[in-house]
């Protein structure tokens, strides 16, 4: 009977998924400093997991804002992207130990949701020139800071999708 009840209980990590309207209440429960990152995270791979762990190590909580399916299509990553729908991507992201909270944004850039969350640290992956991003100026306006974490070379969702298609 106990095994049956455990099976009926949803995994605890699902509580990390937060609708945008519920952000103010959810954020109050998170330890600071808040680290924020965003992205598609369509097919999670080693590079993503390393990045998330590095980002989380910078603060008390890691908040991940995922692009909605509609915003991914506007990014021009391909007609068939995202491969995984936004709720599926949110569930996989929430299952990551490093992640404290997962939400979504539908805009073309994360500027608006960053303004709502007001993180202490903004993190991007890759070779972004952080000084050129409007997100950086916004975070710095309330005393936060931003940094780019280097990509783990050889890992990208686009490359993985190409490899799968090639057989």
PDB file of C-alpha atoms in Angstrom:
ATOM      1  CA  UNK A   1       0.000   0.000   0.000  1.00  0.00           C
ATOM      2  CA  UNK A   2       2.803   2.451   0.854  1.00  0.00           C
ATOM      3  CA  UNK A   3       4.444   1.848  -2.516  1.00  0.00           C
ATOM      4  CA  UNK A   4       1.146   2.585  -4.215  1.00  0.00           C
ATOM      5  CA  UNK A   5       0.777   5.866  -2.334  1.00  0.00           C
ATOM      6  CA  UNK A   6       4.334   6.913  -3.188  1.00  0.00           C
ATOM      7  CA  UNK A   7       3.549   6.245  -6.833  1.00  0.00           C
ATOM      8  CA  UNK A   8       0.508   8.517  -6.633  1.00  0.00           C
ATOM      9  CA  UNK A   9       2.488  11.369  -5.084  1.00  0.00           C
ATOM     10  CA  UNK A  10       3.873  13.810  -7.659  1.00  0.00           C
ATOM     11  CA  UNK A  11       7.635  14.390  -7.506  1.00  0.00           C
ATOM     12  CA  UNK A  12       8.613  17.244  -5.187  1.00  0.00           C
ATOM     13  CA  UNK A  13      10.557  19.029  -7.921  1.00  0.00           C
ATOM     14  CA  UNK A  14       7.300  19.911  -9.682  1.00  0.00           C
ATOM     15  CA  UNK A  15       6.797  22.553  -6.970  1.00  0.00           C
ATOM     16  CA  UNK A  16       9.706  24.476  -8.543  1.00  0.00           C
ATOM     17  CA  UNK A  17       7.548  25.266 -11.604  1.00  0.00           C
ATOM     18  CA  UNK A  18       5.916  28.646 -11.207  1.00  0.00           C
ATOM     19  CA  UNK A  19       3.455  30.495 -13.379  1.00  0.00           C
ATOM     20  CA  UNK A  20       4.566  34.052 -13.971  1.00  0.00           C
ATOM     21  CA  UNK A  21       1.592  35.454 -12.063  1.00  0.00           C
ATOM     22  CA  UNK A  22       2.743  33.511  -8.987  1.00  0.00           C
ATOM     23  CA  UNK A  23       6.329  34.835  -9.061  1.00  0.00           C
ATOM     24  CA  UNK A  24       6.048  37.407  -6.240  1.00  0.00           C
ATOM     25  CA  UNK A  25       4.964  34.776  -3.703  1.00  0.00           C
ATOM     26  CA  UNK A  26       7.391  32.106  -4.952  1.00  0.00           C
ATOM     27  CA  UNK A  27      10.362  34.474  -4.906  1.00  0.00           C
ATOM     28  CA  UNK A  28       9.773  35.354  -1.248  1.00  0.00           C
ATOM     29  CA  UNK A  29      10.563  31.738  -0.330  1.00  0.00           C
ATOM     30  CA  UNK A  30      13.937  31.686  -2.118  1.00  0.00           C
ATOM     31  CA  UNK A  31      17.221  32.452  -0.381  1.00  0.00           C
ATOM     32  CA  UNK A  32      19.250  35.323  -1.781  1.00  0.00           C
ATOM     33  CA  UNK A  33      21.277  36.213  -3.703  1.00  0.00           C
ATOM     34  CA  UNK A  34      19.092  35.283  -6.662  1.00  0.00           C
ATOM     35  CA  UNK A  35      20.872  34.148  -9.819  1.00  0.00           C
ATOM     36  CA  UNK A  36      18.824  34.446 -13.004  1.00  0.00           C
ATOM     37  CA  UNK A  37      19.299  32.820 -16.373  1.00  0.00           C
ATOM     38  CA  UNK A  38      17.067  32.226 -19.325  1.00  0.00           C
ATOM     39  CA  UNK A  39      16.928  30.218 -22.509  1.00  0.00           C
ATOM     40  CA  UNK A  40      15.214  27.548 -24.545  1.00  0.00           C
ATOM     41  CA  UNK A  41      16.886  24.498 -22.954  1.00  0.00           C
ATOM     42  CA  UNK A  42      15.156  22.322 -25.561  1.00  0.00           C
ATOM     43  CA  UNK A  43      17.199  19.125 -25.274  1.00  0.00           C
ATOM     44  CA  UNK A  44      19.142  19.187 -22.035  1.00  0.00           C
ATOM     45  CA  UNK A  45      22.749  18.044 -22.434  1.00  0.00           C
ATOM     46  CA  UNK A  46      26.035  18.027 -20.537  1.00  0.00           C
ATOM     47  CA  UNK A  47      26.801  21.636 -21.402  1.00  0.00           C
ATOM     48  CA  UNK A  48      23.492  22.797 -19.951  1.00  0.00           C
ATOM     49  CA  UNK A  49      23.913  20.794 -16.739  1.00  0.00           C
ATOM     50  CA  UNK A  50      27.443  22.125 -16.166  1.00  0.00           C
ATOM     51  CA  UNK A  51      26.255  25.676 -16.867  1.00  0.00           C
ATOM     52  CA  UNK A  52      23.325  25.381 -14.453  1.00  0.00           C
ATOM     53  CA  UNK A  53      25.561  24.034 -11.682  1.00  0.00           C
ATOM     54  CA  UNK A  54      28.079  26.856 -12.198  1.00  0.00           C
ATOM     55  CA  UNK A  55      25.300  29.452 -12.208  1.00  0.00           C
ATOM     56  CA  UNK A  56      23.743  28.054  -9.025  1.00  0.00           C
ATOM     57  CA  UNK A  57      27.088  28.162  -7.229  1.00  0.00           C
ATOM     58  CA  UNK A  58      27.079  31.966  -7.620  1.00  0.00           C
ATOM     59  CA  UNK A  59      24.164  32.557  -5.258  1.00  0.00           C
ATOM     60  CA  UNK A  60      21.511  31.266  -2.927  1.00  0.00           C
ATOM     61  CA  UNK A  61      18.948  30.350  -5.602  1.00  0.00           C
ATOM     62  CA  UNK A  62      18.906  29.802  -9.360  1.00  0.00           C
ATOM     63  CA  UNK A  63      15.867  31.072 -11.249  1.00  0.00           C
ATOM     64  CA  UNK A  64      15.447  29.831 -14.825  1.00  0.00           C
ATOM     65  CA  UNK A  65      13.056  31.551 -17.228  1.00  0.00           C
ATOM     66  CA  UNK A  66      12.283  29.447 -20.284  1.00  0.00           C
ATOM     67  CA  UNK A  67      11.248  30.839 -23.640  1.00  0.00           C
ATOM     68  CA  UNK A  68       7.663  29.802 -24.405  1.00  0.00           C
ATOM     69  CA  UNK A  69       7.163  27.693 -27.512  1.00  0.00           C
ATOM     70  CA  UNK A  70       5.938  30.756 -29.418  1.00  0.00           C
ATOM     71  CA  UNK A  71       9.003  32.814 -28.501  1.00  0.00           C
ATOM     72  CA  UNK A  72      11.300  29.927 -29.518  1.00  0.00           C
ATOM     73  CA  UNK A  73       9.700  29.876 -32.967  1.00  0.00           C
ATOM     74  CA  UNK A  74      10.321  33.621 -33.271  1.00  0.00           C
ATOM     75  CA  UNK A  75      14.022  33.065 -32.499  1.00  0.00           C
ATOM     76  CA  UNK A  76      14.429  31.369 -35.873  1.00  0.00           C
ATOM     77  CA  UNK A  77      15.945  28.124 -34.590  1.00  0.00           C
ATOM     78  CA  UNK A  78      13.959  26.141 -37.170  1.00  0.00           C
ATOM     79  CA  UNK A  79      10.361  25.345 -38.009  1.00  0.00           C
ATOM     80  CA  UNK A  80      10.388  22.202 -35.909  1.00  0.00           C
ATOM     81  CA  UNK A  81      11.805  23.824 -32.772  1.00  0.00           C
ATOM     82  CA  UNK A  82      11.314  23.540 -29.943  1.00  0.00           C
ATOM     83  CA  UNK A  83      11.391  19.773 -30.052  1.00  0.00           C
ATOM     84  CA  UNK A  84       9.978  19.648 -26.523  1.00  0.00           C
ATOM     85  CA  UNK A  85       6.997  21.742 -25.481  1.00  0.00           C
ATOM     86  CA  UNK A  86       7.409  24.385 -22.795  1.00  0.00           C
ATOM     87  CA  UNK A  87       5.851  22.345 -19.956  1.00  0.00           C
ATOM     88  CA  UNK A  88       8.014  19.343 -20.841  1.00  0.00           C
ATOM     89  CA  UNK A  89      11.113  21.578 -20.835  1.00  0.00           C
ATOM     90  CA  UNK A  90      10.019  23.077 -17.496  1.00  0.00           C
ATOM     91  CA  UNK A  91       9.643  19.643 -15.907  1.00  0.00           C
ATOM     92  CA  UNK A  92      13.095  18.528 -17.062  1.00  0.00           C
ATOM     93  CA  UNK A  93      14.584  21.820 -15.857  1.00  0.00           C
ATOM     94  CA  UNK A  94      12.838  21.617 -12.469  1.00  0.00           C
ATOM     95  CA  UNK A  95      14.269  18.132 -11.953  1.00  0.00           C
ATOM     96  CA  UNK A  96      17.792  19.604 -11.993  1.00  0.00           C
ATOM     97  CA  UNK A  97      19.286  19.841  -8.516  1.00  0.00           C
ATOM     98  CA  UNK A  98      20.864  23.228  -9.270  1.00  0.00           C
ATOM     99  CA  UNK A  99      17.554  24.866 -10.219  1.00  0.00           C
ATOM    100  CA  UNK A 100      15.421  26.541  -7.551  1.00  0.00           C
ATOM    101  CA  UNK A 101      12.544  27.905  -9.643  1.00  0.00           C
ATOM    102  CA  UNK A 102      11.358  27.615 -13.254  1.00  0.00           C
ATOM    103  CA  UNK A 103       9.043  30.014 -15.066  1.00  0.00           C
ATOM    104  CA  UNK A 104       8.402  31.226 -18.627  1.00  0.00           C
ATOM    105  CA  UNK A 105       8.494  34.378 -20.703  1.00  0.00           C
ATOM    106  CA  UNK A 106       6.783  34.953 -24.041  1.00  0.00           C
ATOM    107  CA  UNK A 107       8.544  38.161 -25.061  1.00  0.00           C
ATOM    108  CA  UNK A 108      11.433  38.182 -27.553  1.00  0.00           C
ATOM    109  CA  UNK A 109      13.886  39.157 -24.796  1.00  0.00           C
ATOM    110  CA  UNK A 110      13.864  38.489 -21.044  1.00  0.00           C
ATOM    111  CA  UNK A 111      14.071  42.186 -20.110  1.00  0.00           C
ATOM    112  CA  UNK A 112      10.506  42.403 -18.811  1.00  0.00           C
ATOM    113  CA  UNK A 113      10.668  39.308 -16.605  1.00  0.00           C
ATOM    114  CA  UNK A 114      14.087  40.350 -15.291  1.00  0.00           C
ATOM    115  CA  UNK A 115      12.486  43.639 -14.247  1.00  0.00           C
ATOM    116  CA  UNK A 116       9.741  41.715 -12.445  1.00  0.00           C
ATOM    117  CA  UNK A 117      12.138  39.361 -10.643  1.00  0.00           C
ATOM    118  CA  UNK A 118      14.979  41.845  -9.962  1.00  0.00           C
ATOM    119  CA  UNK A 119      17.726  39.222  -9.593  1.00  0.00           C
ATOM    120  CA  UNK A 120      21.030  39.976  -7.898  1.00  0.00           C
ATOM    121  CA  UNK A 121      23.060  38.222 -10.590  1.00  0.00           C
ATOM    122  CA  UNK A 122      22.336  37.741 -14.293  1.00  0.00           C
ATOM    123  CA  UNK A 123      24.122  34.850 -15.973  1.00  0.00           C
ATOM    124  CA  UNK A 124      24.334  34.033 -19.673  1.00  0.00           C
ATOM    125  CA  UNK A 125      26.127  31.195 -21.378  1.00  0.00           C
ATOM    126  CA  UNK A 126      28.739  31.568 -24.052  1.00  0.00           C
ATOM    127  CA  UNK A 127      30.666  34.498 -25.359  1.00  0.00           C
ATOM    128  CA  UNK A 128      28.125  37.268 -24.807  1.00  0.00           C
ATOM    129  CA  UNK A 129      29.530  40.760 -24.411  1.00  0.00           C
ATOM    130  CA  UNK A 130      27.531  41.377 -21.254  1.00  0.00           C
ATOM    131  CA  UNK A 131      28.216  45.120 -21.356  1.00  0.00           C
ATOM    132  CA  UNK A 132      26.165  45.375 -24.565  1.00  0.00           C
ATOM    133  CA  UNK A 133      23.017  43.683 -23.264  1.00  0.00           C
ATOM    134  CA  UNK A 134      20.057  45.780 -22.084  1.00  0.00           C
ATOM    135  CA  UNK A 135      19.494  43.065 -19.463  1.00  0.00           C
ATOM    136  CA  UNK A 136      22.860  43.912 -17.897  1.00  0.00           C
ATOM    137  CA  UNK A 137      22.060  47.616 -17.676  1.00  0.00           C
ATOM    138  CA  UNK A 138      18.729  46.778 -16.061  1.00  0.00           C
ATOM    139  CA  UNK A 139      20.247  44.467 -13.421  1.00  0.00           C
ATOM    140  CA  UNK A 140      22.998  46.982 -12.680  1.00  0.00           C
ATOM    141  CA  UNK A 141      20.361  49.706 -12.174  1.00  0.00           C
ATOM    142  CA  UNK A 142      19.424  48.119  -8.830  1.00  0.00           C
ATOM    143  CA  UNK A 143      22.973  47.175  -7.849  1.00  0.00           C
ATOM    144  CA  UNK A 144      23.168  43.682  -9.349  1.00  0.00           C
ATOM    145  CA  UNK A 145      25.801  42.387 -11.708  1.00  0.00           C
ATOM    146  CA  UNK A 146      26.090  40.050 -14.679  1.00  0.00           C
ATOM    147  CA  UNK A 147      28.530  37.611 -16.178  1.00  0.00           C
ATOM    148  CA  UNK A 148      28.877  35.141 -19.032  1.00  0.00           C
ATOM    149  CA  UNK A 149      29.880  31.590 -18.204  1.00  0.00           C
ATOM    150  CA  UNK A 150      31.907  29.822 -20.902  1.00  0.00           C
ATOM    151  CA  UNK A 151      30.230  27.135 -22.987  1.00  0.00           C
ATOM    152  CA  UNK A 152      31.323  23.545 -22.515  1.00  0.00           C
ATOM    153  CA  UNK A 153      32.878  23.042 -25.938  1.00  0.00           C
ATOM    154  CA  UNK A 154      31.311  20.497 -28.264  1.00  0.00           C
ATOM    155  CA  UNK A 155      27.799  20.593 -26.825  1.00  0.00           C
ATOM    156  CA  UNK A 156      24.829  22.348 -28.390  1.00  0.00           C
ATOM    157  CA  UNK A 157      21.218  21.390 -28.944  1.00  0.00           C
ATOM    158  CA  UNK A 158      21.413  22.483 -32.576  1.00  0.00           C
ATOM    159  CA  UNK A 159      24.423  20.235 -33.182  1.00  0.00           C
ATOM    160  CA  UNK A 160      22.706  17.362 -31.374  1.00  0.00           C
ATOM    161  CA  UNK A 161      19.573  17.733 -33.522  1.00  0.00           C
ATOM    162  CA  UNK A 162      21.725  17.756 -36.676  1.00  0.00           C
ATOM    163  CA  UNK A 163      23.504  14.583 -35.539  1.00  0.00           C
ATOM    164  CA  UNK A 164      20.191  12.819 -34.891  1.00  0.00           C
ATOM    165  CA  UNK A 165      18.832  13.823 -38.301  1.00  0.00           C
ATOM    166  CA  UNK A 166      21.986  12.623 -40.043  1.00  0.00           C
ATOM    167  CA  UNK A 167      21.498   9.200 -38.468  1.00  0.00           C
TER     168      UNK A 167
END
